[in-house]
Short mmCIF file of C-alpha atoms in Angstrom, two decimals:
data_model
loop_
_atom_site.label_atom_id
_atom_site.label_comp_id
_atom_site.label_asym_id
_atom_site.label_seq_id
_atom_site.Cartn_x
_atom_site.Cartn_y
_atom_site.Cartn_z
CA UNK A 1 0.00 0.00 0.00
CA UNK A 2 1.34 3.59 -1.05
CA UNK A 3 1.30 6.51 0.97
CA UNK A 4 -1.81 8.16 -0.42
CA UNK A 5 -3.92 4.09 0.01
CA UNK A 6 -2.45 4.25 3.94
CA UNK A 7 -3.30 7.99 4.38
CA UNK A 8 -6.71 7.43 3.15
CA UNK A 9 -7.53 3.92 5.01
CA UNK A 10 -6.32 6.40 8.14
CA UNK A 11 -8.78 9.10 7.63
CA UNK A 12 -11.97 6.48 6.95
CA UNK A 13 -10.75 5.21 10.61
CA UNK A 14 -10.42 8.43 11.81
CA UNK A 15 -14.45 9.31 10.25
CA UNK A 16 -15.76 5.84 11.32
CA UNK A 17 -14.86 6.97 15.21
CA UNK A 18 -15.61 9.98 15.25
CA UNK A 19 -19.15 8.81 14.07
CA UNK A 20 -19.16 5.98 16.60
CA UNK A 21 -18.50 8.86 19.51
CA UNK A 22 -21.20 11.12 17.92
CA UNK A 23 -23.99 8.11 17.71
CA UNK A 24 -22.84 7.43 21.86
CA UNK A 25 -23.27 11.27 22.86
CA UNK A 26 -26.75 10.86 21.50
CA UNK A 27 -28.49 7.66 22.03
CA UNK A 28 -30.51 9.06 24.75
CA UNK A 29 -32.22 10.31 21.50
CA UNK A 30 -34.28 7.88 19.50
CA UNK A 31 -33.51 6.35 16.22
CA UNK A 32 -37.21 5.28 14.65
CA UNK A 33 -38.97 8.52 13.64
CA UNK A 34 -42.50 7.69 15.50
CA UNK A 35 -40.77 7.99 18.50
CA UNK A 36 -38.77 11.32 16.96
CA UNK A 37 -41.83 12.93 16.20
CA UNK A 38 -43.60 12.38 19.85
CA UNK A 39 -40.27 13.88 21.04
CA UNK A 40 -40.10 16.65 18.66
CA UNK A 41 -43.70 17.80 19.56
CA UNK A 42 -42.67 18.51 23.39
CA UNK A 43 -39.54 19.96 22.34
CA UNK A 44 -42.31 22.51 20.39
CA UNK A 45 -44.61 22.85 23.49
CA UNK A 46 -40.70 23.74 25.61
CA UNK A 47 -39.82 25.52 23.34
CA UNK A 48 -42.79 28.09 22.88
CA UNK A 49 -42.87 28.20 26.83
CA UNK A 50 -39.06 29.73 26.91
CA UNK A 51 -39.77 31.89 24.04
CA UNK A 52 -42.91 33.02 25.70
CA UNK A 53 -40.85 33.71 28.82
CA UNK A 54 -38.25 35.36 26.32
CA UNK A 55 -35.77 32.95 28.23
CA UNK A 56 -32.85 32.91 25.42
CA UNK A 57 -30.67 29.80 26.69
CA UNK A 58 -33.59 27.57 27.01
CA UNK A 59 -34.84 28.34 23.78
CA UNK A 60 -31.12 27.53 21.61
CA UNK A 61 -31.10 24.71 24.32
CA UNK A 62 -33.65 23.45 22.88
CA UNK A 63 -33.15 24.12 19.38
CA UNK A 64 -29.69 22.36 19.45
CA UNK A 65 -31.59 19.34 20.84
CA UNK A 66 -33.47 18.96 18.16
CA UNK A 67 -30.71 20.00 15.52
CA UNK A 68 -29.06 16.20 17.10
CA UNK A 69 -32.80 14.24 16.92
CA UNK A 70 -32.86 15.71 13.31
CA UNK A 71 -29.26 14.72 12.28
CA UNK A 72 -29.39 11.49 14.60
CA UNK A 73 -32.37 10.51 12.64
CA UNK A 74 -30.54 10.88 9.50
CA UNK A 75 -27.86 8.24 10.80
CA UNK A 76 -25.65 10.96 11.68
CA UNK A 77 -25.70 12.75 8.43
CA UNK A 78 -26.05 16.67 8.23
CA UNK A 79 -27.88 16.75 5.46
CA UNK A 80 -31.66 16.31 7.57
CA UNK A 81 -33.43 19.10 5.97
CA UNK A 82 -32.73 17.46 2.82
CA UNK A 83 -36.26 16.40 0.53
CA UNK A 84 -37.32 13.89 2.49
CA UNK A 85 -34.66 14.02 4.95
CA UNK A 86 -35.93 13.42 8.82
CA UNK A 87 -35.69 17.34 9.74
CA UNK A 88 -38.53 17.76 6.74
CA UNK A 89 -40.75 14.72 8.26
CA UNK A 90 -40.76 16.28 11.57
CA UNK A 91 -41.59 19.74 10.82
CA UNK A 92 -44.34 18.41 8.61
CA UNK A 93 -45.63 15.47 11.13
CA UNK A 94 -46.46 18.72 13.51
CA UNK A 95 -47.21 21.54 11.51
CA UNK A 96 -50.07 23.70 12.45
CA UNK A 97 -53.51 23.69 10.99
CA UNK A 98 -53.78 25.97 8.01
CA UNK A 99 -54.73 29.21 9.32
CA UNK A 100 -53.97 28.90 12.96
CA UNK A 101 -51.33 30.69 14.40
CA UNK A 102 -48.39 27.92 15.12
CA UNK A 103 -46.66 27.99 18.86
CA UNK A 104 -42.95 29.63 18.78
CA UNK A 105 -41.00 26.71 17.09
CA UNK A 106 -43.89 24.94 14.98
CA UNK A 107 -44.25 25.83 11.28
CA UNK A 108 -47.47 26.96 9.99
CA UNK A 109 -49.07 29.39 7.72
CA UNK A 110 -51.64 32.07 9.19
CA UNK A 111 -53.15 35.29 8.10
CA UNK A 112 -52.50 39.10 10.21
CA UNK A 113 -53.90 42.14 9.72
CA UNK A 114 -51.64 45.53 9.68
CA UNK A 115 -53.59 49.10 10.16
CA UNK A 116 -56.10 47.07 7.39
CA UNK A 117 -53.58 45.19 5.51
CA UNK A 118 -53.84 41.49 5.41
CA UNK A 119 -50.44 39.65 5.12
CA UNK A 120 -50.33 35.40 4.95
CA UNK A 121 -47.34 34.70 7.25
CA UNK A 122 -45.12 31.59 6.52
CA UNK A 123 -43.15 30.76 9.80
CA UNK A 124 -40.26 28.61 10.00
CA UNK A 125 -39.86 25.74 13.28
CA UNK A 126 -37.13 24.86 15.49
CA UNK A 127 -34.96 23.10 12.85
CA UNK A 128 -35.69 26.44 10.07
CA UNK A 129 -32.60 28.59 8.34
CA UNK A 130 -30.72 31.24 11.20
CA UNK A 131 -32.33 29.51 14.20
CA UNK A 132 -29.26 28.53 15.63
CA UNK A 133 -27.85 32.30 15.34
CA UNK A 134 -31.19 34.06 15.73
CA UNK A 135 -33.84 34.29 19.04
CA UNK A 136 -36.87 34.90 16.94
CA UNK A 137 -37.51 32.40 14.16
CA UNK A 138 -37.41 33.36 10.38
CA UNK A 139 -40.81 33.76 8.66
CA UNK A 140 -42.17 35.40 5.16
CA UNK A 141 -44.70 37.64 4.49
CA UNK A 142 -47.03 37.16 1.74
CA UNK A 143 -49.76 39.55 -0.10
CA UNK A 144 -53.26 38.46 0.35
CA UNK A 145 -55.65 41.06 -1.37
CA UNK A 146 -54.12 41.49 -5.11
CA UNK A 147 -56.12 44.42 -5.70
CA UNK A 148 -54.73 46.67 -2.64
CA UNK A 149 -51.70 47.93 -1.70
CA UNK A 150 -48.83 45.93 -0.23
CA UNK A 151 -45.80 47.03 1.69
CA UNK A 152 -43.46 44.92 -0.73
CA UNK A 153 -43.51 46.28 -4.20
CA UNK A 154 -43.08 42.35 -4.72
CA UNK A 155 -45.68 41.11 -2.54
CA UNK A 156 -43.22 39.03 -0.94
CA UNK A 157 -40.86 39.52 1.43
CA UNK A 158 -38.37 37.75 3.78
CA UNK A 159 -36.88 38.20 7.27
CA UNK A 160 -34.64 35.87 8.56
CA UNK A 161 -32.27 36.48 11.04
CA UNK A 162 -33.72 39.24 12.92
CA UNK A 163 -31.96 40.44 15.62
CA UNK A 164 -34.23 42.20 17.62
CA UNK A 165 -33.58 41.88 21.15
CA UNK A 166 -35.36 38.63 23.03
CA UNK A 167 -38.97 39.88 24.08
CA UNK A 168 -41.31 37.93 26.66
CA UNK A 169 -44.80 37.51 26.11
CA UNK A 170 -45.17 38.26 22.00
CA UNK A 171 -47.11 35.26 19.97
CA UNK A 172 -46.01 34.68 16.48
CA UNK A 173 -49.23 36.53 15.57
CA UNK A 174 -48.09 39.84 17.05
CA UNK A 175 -44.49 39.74 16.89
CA UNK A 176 -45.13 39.56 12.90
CA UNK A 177 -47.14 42.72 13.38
CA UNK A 178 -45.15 43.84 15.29
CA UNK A 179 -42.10 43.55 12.80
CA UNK A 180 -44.33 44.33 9.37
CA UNK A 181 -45.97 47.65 10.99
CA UNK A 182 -42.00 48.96 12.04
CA UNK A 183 -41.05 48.15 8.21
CA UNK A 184 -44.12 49.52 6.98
CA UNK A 185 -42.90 52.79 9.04
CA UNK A 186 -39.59 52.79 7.68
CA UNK A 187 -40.77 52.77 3.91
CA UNK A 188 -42.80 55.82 4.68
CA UNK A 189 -40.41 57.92 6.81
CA UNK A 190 -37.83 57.13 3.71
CA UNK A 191 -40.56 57.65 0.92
CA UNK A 192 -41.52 60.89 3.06
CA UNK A 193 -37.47 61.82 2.47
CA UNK A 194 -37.14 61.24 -0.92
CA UNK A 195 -40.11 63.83 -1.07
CA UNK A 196 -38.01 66.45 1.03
CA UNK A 197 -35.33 65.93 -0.73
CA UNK A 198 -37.03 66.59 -4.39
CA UNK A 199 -38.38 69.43 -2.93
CA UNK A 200 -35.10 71.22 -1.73
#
């Protein structure tokens, strides 16, 4: 065997127990996703209780829990938010009814009203983009009522990532409001500039 044969045979060692450690840190998880799922729905019901309390180390506690029953369903691979990847199955085994607002940490799709503006809100779960890095979970906003105005020239628009300080006691609902009424603002005070500006 060459170098390059030997240096390779190391490395696949060097994967296989790292793998072998990884699986032992987390067999208090479970490996069938039945049993995943049943888990995954108190981590939801946890989960919207610290975010509720705006209690910021529960909450990524909890998010990096499920992060390992995601990845430790998918036989240690990262790749569980793949199509049809174990991170997809549990987010869609306990998404919220169509309509109703989801807990913090359960996807779902729901409808708000903004000073007379309907928006359909898309909200990500525990396991969605820049929850790891982010307190409040990503979610899109969506226009509703083609024939009025809309505060995206695009009817669309995404916010991931926020990083508004932790807040207790805000529901999906209103923190959504919350967030599309101050961008709504922020259009008009810099429309309402432009306009001083022409006029100088």
């Amino acid at each position: 065997m060459n170098q390059l044969g030997f240096d390779m045979l190391l490395a696949h060692a060097d994967q296989q127990n790292r793998d072998r450690a990884w699986m032992r840190e987390t067999r208090h998880l479970p490996d069938h996703i039945d049993e995943g799922v049943a888990l995954y729905r108190s981590m939801i019901e946890q989960h919207h209780q610290a975010m509720m309390d705006g209690n910021i180390d529960i909450v990524m506690g909890i998010r990096e829990e499920a992060r390992l029953l995601a990845r430790r369903l998918n036989n240690g691979e990262i790749g569980y938010l793949a199509e049809g990847a174990p991170g997809m199955a549990l987010e869609a085994e306990t998404k919220a009814t169509d309509g109703a607002v989801p807990l913090w940490g359960q996807t779902g799709s729901f409808v708000i009203d903004v000073d007379g503006m309907r928006v359909r809100i898309e909200m990500g779960g525990i396991l969605s983009l820049a929850s790891s890095v982010s307190f409040w979970p990503g979610f899109s906003a969506n226009i509703v009522d083609l024939d009025k105005p809309f505060f995206s020239e695009t009817g669309y628009q995404s916010f991931i990532g926020l990083q508004a300080a932790e807040e207790a006691g805000l529901t999906p609902d209103a923190f959504t409001a919350k967030v599309i009424a101050s961008c709504v603002e922020e259009k008009r005070r810099a429309s309402k500039r432009r306009r001083t500006r022409g006029a100088a």
